[in-house]
Short mmCIF file of C-alpha atoms in Angstrom, two decimals:
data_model
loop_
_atom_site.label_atom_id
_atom_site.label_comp_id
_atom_site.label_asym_id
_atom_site.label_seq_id
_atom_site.Cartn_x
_atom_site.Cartn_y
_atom_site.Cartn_z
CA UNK A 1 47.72 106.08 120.04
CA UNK A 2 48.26 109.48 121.30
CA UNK A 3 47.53 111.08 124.91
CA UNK A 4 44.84 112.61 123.11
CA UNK A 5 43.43 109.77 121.63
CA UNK A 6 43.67 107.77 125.07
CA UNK A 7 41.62 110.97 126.94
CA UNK A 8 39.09 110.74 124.22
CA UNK A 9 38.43 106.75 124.52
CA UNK A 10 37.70 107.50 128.09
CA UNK A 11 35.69 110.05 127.98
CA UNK A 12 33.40 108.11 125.06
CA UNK A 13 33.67 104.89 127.57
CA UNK A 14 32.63 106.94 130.84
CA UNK A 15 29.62 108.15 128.58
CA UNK A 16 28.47 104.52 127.05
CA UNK A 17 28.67 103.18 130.89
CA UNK A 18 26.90 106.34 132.91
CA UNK A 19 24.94 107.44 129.90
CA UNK A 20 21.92 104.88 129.77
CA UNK A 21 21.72 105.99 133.84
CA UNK A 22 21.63 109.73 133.43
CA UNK A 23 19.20 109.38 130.60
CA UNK A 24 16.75 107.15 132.93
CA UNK A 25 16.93 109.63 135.99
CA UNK A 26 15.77 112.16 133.31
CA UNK A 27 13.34 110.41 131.90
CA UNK A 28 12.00 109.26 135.48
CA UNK A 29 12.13 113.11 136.82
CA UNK A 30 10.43 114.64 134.14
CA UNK A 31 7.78 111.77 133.97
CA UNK A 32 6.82 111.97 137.49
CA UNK A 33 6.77 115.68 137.50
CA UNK A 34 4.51 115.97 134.33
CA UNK A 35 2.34 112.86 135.12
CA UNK A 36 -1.46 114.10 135.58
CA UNK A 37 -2.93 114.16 138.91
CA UNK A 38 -5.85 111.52 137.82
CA UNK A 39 -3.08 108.93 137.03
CA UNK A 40 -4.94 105.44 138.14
CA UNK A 41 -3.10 103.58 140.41
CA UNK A 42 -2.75 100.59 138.56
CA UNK A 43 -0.49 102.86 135.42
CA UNK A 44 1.66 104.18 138.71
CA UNK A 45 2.84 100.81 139.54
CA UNK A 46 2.99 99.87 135.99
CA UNK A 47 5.77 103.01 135.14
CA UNK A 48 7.02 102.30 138.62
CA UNK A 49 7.56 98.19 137.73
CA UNK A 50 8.92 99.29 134.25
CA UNK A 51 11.38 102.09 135.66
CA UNK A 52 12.68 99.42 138.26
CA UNK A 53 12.94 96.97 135.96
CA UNK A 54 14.85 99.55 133.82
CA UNK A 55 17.09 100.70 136.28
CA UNK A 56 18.19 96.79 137.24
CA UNK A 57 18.97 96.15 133.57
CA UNK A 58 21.02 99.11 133.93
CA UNK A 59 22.61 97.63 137.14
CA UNK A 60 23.32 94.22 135.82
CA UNK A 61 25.02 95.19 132.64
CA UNK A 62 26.95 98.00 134.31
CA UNK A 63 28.40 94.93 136.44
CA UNK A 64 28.49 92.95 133.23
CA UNK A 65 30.63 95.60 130.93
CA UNK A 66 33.19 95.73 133.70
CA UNK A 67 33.94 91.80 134.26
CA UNK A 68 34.10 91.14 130.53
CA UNK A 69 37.28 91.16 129.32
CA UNK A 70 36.66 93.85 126.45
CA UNK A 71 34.65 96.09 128.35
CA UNK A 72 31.32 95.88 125.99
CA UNK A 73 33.24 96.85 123.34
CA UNK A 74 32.98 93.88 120.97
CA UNK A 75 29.17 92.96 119.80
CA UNK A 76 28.33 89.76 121.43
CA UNK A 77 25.01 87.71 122.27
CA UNK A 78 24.78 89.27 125.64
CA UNK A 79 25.00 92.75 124.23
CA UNK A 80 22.09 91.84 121.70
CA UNK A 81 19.82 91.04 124.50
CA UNK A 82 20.76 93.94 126.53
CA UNK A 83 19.98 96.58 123.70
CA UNK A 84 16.60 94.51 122.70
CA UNK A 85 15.52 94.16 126.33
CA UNK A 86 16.19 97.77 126.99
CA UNK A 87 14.49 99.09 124.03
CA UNK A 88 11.54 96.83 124.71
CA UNK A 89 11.51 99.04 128.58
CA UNK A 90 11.92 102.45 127.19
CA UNK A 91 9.50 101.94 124.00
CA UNK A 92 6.96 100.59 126.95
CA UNK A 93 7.74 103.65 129.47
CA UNK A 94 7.54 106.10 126.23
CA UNK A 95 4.04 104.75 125.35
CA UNK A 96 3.40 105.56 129.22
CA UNK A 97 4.89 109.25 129.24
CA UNK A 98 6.75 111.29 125.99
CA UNK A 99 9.43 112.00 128.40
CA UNK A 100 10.63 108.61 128.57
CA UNK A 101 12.22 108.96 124.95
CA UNK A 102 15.28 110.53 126.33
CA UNK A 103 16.22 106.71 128.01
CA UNK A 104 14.83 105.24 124.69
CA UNK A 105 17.61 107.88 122.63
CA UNK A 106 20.51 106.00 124.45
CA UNK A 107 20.15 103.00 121.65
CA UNK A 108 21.74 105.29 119.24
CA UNK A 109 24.82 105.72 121.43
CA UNK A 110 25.69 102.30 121.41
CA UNK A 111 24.28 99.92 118.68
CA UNK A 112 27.88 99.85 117.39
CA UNK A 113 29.14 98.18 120.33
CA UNK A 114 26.48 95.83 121.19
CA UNK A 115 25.12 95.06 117.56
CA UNK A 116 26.74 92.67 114.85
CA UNK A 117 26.80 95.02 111.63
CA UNK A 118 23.62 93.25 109.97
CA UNK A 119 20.80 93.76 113.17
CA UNK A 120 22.67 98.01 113.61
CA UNK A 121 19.90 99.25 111.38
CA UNK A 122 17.31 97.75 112.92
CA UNK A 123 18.30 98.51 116.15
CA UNK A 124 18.67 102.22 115.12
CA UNK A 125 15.48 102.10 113.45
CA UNK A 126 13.79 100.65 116.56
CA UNK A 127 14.84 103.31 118.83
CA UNK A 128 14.14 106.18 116.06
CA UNK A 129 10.56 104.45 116.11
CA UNK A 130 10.06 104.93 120.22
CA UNK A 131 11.82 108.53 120.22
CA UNK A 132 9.68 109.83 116.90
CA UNK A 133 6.80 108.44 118.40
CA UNK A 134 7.09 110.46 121.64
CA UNK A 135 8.25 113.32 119.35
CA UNK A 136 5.07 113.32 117.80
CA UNK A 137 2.69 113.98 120.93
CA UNK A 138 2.79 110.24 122.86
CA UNK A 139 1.89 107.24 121.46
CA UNK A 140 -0.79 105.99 120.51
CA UNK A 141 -1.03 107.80 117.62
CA UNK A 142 -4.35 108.75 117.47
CA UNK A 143 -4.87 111.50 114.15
CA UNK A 144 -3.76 111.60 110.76
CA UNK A 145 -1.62 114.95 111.89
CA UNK A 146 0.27 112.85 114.65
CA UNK A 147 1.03 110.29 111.99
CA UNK A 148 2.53 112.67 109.95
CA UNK A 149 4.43 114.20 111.81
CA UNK A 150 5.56 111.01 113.31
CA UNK A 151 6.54 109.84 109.67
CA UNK A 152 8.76 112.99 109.25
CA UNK A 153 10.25 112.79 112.92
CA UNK A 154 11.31 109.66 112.05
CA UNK A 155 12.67 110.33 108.73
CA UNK A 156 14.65 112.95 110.27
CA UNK A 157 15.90 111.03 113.08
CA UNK A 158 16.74 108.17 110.97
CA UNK A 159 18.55 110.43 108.50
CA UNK A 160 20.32 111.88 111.80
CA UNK A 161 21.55 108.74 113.46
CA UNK A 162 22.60 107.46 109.84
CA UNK A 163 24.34 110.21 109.50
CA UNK A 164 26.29 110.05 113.15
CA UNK A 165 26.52 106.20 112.66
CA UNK A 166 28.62 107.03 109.52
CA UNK A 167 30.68 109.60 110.58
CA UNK A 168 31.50 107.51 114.02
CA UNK A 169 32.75 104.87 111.66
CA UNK A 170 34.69 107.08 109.55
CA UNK A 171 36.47 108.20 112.85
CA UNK A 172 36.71 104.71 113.76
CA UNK A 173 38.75 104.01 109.94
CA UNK A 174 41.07 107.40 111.10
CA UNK A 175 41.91 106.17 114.08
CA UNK A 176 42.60 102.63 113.18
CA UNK A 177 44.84 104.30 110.35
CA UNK A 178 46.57 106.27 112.66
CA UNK A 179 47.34 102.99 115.27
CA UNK A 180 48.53 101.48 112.08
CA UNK A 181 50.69 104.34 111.46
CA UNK A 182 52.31 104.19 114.66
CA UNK A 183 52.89 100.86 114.34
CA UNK A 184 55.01 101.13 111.31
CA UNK A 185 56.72 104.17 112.57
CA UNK A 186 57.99 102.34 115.64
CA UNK A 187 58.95 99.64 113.47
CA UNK A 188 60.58 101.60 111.25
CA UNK A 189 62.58 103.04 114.15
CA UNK A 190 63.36 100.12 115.69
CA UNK A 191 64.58 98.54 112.50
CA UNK A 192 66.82 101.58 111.91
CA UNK A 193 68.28 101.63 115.57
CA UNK A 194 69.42 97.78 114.93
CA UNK A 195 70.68 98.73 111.23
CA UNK A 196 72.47 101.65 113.29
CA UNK A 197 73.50 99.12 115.81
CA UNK A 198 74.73 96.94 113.27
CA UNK A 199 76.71 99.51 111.51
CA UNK A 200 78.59 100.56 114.87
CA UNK A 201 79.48 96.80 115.00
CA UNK A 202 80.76 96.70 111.30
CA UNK A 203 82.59 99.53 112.06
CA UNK A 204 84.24 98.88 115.28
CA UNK A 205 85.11 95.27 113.76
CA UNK A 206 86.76 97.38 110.68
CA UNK A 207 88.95 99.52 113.13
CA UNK A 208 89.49 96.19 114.84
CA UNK A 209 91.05 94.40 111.45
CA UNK A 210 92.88 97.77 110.61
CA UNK A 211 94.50 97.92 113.80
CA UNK A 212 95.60 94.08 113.76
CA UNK A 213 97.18 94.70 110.26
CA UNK A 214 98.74 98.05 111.68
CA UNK A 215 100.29 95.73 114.53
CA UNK A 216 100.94 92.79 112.10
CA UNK A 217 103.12 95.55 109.83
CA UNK A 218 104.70 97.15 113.45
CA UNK A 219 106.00 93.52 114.60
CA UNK A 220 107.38 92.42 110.81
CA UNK A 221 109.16 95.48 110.71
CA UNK A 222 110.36 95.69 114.55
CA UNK A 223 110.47 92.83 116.55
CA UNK A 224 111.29 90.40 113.36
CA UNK A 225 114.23 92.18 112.54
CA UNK A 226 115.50 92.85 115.64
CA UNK A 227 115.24 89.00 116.22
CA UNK A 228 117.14 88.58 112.55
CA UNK A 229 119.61 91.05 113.72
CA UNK A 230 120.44 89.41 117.20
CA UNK A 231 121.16 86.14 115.53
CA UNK A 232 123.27 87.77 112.72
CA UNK A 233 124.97 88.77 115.21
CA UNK A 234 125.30 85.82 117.18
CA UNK A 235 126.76 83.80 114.36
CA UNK A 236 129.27 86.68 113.96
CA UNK A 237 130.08 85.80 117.69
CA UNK A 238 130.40 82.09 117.03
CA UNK A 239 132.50 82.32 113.80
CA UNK A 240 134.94 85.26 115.05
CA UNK A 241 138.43 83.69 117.08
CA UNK A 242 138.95 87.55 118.26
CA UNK A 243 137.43 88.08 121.87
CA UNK A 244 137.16 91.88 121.23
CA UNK A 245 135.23 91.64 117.75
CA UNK A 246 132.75 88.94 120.03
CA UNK A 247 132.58 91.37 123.18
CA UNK A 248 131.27 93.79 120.75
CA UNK A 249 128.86 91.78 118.58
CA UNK A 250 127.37 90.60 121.87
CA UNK A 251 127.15 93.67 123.47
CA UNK A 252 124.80 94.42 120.21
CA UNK A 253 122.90 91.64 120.20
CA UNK A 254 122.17 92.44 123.80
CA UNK A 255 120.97 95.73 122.57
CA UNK A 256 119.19 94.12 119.47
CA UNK A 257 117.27 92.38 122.40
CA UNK A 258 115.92 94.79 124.89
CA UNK A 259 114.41 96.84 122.23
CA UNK A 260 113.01 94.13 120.79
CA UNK A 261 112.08 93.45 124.08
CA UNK A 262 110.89 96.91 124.76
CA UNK A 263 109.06 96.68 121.26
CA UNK A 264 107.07 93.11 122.43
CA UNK A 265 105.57 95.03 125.82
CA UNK A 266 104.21 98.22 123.50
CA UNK A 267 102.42 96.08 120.84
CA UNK A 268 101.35 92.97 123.24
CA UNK A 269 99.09 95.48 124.83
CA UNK A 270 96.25 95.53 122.18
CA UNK A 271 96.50 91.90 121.20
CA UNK A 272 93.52 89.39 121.87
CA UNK A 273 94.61 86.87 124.48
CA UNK A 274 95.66 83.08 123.35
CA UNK A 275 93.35 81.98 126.25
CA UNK A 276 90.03 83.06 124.95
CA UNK A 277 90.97 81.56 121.36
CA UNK A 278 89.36 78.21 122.29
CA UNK A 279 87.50 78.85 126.01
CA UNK A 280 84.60 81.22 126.90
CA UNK A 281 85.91 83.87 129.53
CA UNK A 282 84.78 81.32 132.62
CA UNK A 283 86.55 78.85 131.96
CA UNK A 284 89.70 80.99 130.85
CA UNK A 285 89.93 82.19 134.05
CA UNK A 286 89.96 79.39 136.15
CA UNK A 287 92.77 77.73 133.79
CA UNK A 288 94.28 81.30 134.34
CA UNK A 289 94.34 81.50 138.10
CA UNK A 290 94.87 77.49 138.57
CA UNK A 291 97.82 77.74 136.69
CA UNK A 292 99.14 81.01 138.71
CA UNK A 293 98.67 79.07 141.85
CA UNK A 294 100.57 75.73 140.78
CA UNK A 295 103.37 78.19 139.29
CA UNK A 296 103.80 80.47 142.44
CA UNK A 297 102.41 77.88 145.38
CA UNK A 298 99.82 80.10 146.38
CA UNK A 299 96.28 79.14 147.55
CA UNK A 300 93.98 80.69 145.10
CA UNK A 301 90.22 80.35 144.16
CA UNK A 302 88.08 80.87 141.05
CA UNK A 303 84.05 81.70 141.81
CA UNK A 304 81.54 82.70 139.12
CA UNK A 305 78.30 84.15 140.34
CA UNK A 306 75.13 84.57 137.89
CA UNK A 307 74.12 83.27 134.30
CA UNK A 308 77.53 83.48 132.30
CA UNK A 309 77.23 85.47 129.28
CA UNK A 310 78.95 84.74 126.13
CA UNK A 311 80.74 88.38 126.12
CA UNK A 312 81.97 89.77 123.21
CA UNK A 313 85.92 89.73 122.58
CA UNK A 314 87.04 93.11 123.80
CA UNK A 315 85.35 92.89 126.90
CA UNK A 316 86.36 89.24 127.58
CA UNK A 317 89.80 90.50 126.46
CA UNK A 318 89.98 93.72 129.04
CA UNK A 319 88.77 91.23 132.47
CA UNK A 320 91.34 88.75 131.33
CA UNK A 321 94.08 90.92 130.72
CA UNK A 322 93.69 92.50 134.21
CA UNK A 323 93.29 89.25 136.24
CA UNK A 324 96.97 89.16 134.85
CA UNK A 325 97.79 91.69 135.69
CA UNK A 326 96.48 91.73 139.36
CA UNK A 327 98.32 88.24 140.19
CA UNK A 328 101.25 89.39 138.69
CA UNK A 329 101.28 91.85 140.84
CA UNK A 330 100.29 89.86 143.79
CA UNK A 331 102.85 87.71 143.21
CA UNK A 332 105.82 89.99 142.61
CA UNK A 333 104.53 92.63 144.99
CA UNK A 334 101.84 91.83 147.53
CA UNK A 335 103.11 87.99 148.48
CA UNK A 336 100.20 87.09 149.86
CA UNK A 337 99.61 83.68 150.38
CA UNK A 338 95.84 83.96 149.50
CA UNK A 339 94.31 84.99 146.72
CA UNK A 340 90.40 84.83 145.53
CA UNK A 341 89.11 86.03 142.21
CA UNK A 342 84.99 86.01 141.35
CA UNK A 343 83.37 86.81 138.18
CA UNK A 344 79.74 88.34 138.36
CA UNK A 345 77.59 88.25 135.44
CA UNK A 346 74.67 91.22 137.35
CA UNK A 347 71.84 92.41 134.60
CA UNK A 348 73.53 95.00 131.94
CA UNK A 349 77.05 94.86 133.50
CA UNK A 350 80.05 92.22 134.27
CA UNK A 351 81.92 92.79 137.57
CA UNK A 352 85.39 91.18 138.26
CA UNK A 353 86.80 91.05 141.98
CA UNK A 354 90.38 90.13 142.60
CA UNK A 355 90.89 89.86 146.51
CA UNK A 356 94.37 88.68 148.09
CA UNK A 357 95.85 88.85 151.78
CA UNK A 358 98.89 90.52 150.81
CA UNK A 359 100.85 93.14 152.01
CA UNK A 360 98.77 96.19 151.15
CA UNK A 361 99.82 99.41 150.09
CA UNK A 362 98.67 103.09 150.34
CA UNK A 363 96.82 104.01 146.95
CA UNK A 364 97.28 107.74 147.77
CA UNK A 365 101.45 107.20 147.99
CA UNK A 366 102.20 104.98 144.69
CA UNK A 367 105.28 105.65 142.62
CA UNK A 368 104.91 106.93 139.07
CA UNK A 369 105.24 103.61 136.80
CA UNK A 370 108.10 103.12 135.01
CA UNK A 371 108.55 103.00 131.13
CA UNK A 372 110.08 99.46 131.48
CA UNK A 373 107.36 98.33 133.90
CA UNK A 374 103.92 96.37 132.87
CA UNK A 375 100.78 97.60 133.17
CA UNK A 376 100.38 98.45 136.91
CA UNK A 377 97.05 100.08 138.27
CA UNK A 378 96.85 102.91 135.65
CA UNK A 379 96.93 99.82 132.66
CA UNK A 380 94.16 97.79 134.48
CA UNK A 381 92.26 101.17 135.38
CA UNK A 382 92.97 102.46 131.32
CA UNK A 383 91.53 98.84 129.63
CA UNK A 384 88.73 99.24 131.64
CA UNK A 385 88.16 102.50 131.08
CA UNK A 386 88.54 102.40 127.60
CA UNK A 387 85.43 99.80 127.03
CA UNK A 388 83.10 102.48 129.51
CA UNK A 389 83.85 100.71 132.32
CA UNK A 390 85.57 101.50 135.87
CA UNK A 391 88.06 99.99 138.20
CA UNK A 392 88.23 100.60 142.02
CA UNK A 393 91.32 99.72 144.28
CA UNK A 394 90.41 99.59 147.90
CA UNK A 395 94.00 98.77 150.15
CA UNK A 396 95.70 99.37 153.08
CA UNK A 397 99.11 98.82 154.52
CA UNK A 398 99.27 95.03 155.65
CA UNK A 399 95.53 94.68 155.09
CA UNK A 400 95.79 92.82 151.40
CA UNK A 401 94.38 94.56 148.46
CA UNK A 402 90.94 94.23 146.55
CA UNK A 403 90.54 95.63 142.98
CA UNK A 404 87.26 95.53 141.54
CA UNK A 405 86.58 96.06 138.00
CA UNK A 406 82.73 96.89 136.37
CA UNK A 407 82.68 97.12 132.90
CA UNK A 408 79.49 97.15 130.50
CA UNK A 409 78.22 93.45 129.48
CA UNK A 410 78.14 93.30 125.83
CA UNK A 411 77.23 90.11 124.03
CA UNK A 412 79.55 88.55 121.24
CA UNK A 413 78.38 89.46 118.05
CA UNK A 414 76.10 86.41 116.69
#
């Protein structure tokens, strides 16, 4: 439903609830101001007790339409005997004074909403009745020419409200068409953001495959026969007496090996980690930072904060790879003797935080890395980066380090 629609709705409900009261203080205002000057006293406090009792009907169901739940919009027992009730008042108050068949004209406003479908005509026909009836001169009807012309007043008014009746529920039909509409539309959309969804996945796991077969090809024809070279080599070295011919087949193999070597670092970098193929990234971790601290003798801590996640393989890939990384580092580098790493699953995004009590350095003053060196702070900062994520380095000189990665939390594909 549109703006439009919504502005509509309100004004139609701020007319069904204030309506019936503006129609009364009419009604009252004109009847007192055309009532003759011989009125007895006894038909004063008869309008008077019917206007009161009017107005308090009016009172009540105001306080009833807002404490019910759909706001007097549904037909419903209580509805019935508010519309009967209040006809009942402004037939009696018309037969009193004409004028009073501007509160009886308020029935046609809302039989829809306070009639089941099989008592609406009725209803409608019972207030045409009281408004063709004051039409017609007052009632009672006391010639032939008032009954007339009551007959045709009422034909007409019937015909009228029939008329509005039908065309309200045509609008009704449009606008239940046009909720229905929307409905599909924003189903429609929503199905064709997770086809669209689904089709990024399909196609990232495609460049995924093609890359692993592009790295499966680069190591068979690399690394493999570099290692096939070193040990032909080597067996020339162990079946050759001359110390020359072995100086030189070694000094190859040596070559064979630190470009194979050299080879291992460049493709390593874009393969999945063996520690994620059998444990969620949790419980990787703390086998990964245990096992650092048993291998260096360093006191160091695994925390997880938050509802794990089971994250999908890139991103479990990227924190892994730079928790490493970072103790690597710490341990070649910072020799600290404390280290603390904590995983933090926070709404939409994963944050890793790798704390140890180090040396330090000066962020602003770090050497270019080297083409034989690992990753360093430009790999970590480049993995994360290149799943839309971010990594901050905050260190000082003797002050221990703290790296702190955020990257995007993105579920494993189900």
């Amino acid at each position: 439903m549109t703006a439009e629609d919504h502005r509509i709705d309100r004004r139609w409900e701020q007319l069904h609830t204030w309506g019936p009261f503006g129609f009364l203080g009419i009604s009252i205002v004109l009847g007192v101001a055309t009532a003759a000057p011989d009125t007895s006293r006894a038909l004063w406090w008869t309008a008077w007790s019917l206007a009161g009792a009017a107005i308090v009907l009016q009172l009540w169901w105001h306080g009833t339409r807002f404490r019910r739940a759909e706001r007097g919009r549904t037909p419903s027992a209580a509805g019935s005997a508010y519309y009967a009730v209040r006809w009942a008042l402004a037939f009696a108050l018309a037969w009193l004074n004409p004028f009073f068949a501007f509160y009886a004209a308020t029935g046609y406003m809302d039989a829809d909403e306070l009639l089941p479908r099989r008592w609406r005509r009725l209803g409608l026909l019972a207030s045409a009745v009281t408004v063709a009836g004051a039409q017609s001169g007052g009632m009672p009807l006391r010639s032939t020419l008032q009954w007339s012309l009551f007959g045709v007043l009422l034909a007409v008014n019937s015909v009228l409200q029939m008329a509005i009746s039908h065309l309200n529920e045509q609008e009704k039909q449009r606008s239940r068409e046009r909720t229905e509409t929307i409905a599909a539309l924003r189903q429609a959309l929503q199905e064709n953001a997770a086809l669209h969804a689904q089709l990024l996945v399909q196609a990232r796991e495609a460049g995924v495959a093609d890359e692993r077969r592009r790295l499966a090809a680069e190591i068979h024809d690399t690394i493999a026969q570099g290692l096939a070279g070193i040990i032909a080599q080597l067996q020339v070295v162990l079946n050759t007496p001359d110390p020359r011919a072995a100086e030189e087949h070694t000094g190859r193999a040596l070559d064979l090996a630190r470009h194979s070597l050299g080879e291992a670092r460049r493709s390593v970098h874009n393969l999945a980690p063996v520690a994620l193929e059998h444990d969620a990234l949790p419980e990787a971790l703390r086998k990964t930072v245990t096992e650092w601290a048993e291998r260096t003798d360093t006191r160091a801590e695994f925390v997880l904060t938050g509802t794990a996640e089971h994250l999908h393989e890139e991103v479990a890939a990227t924190l892994l790879r730079i928790v490493q990384e970072a103790l690597s580092n710490a341990a070649r580098h910072a020799r600290a003797s404390r280290v603390g790493v904590t995983l933090s699953y926070a709404g939409d995004e994963v944050i890793l935080d790798i704390r140890d009590d180090g040396a330090g350095f000066d962020p602003l003053a770090l050497p270019a890395r080297s083409s034989a060196g690992g990753f360093g702070l430009d790999g970590m900062r480049a993995r994360a980066e290149r799943i839309a994520g971010a990594l901050t380095v905050e260190s000082e000189p003797g002050l221990g380090t703290a790296l702190s990665a955020r990257v995007p939390l993105v579920r494993h594909d189900s």
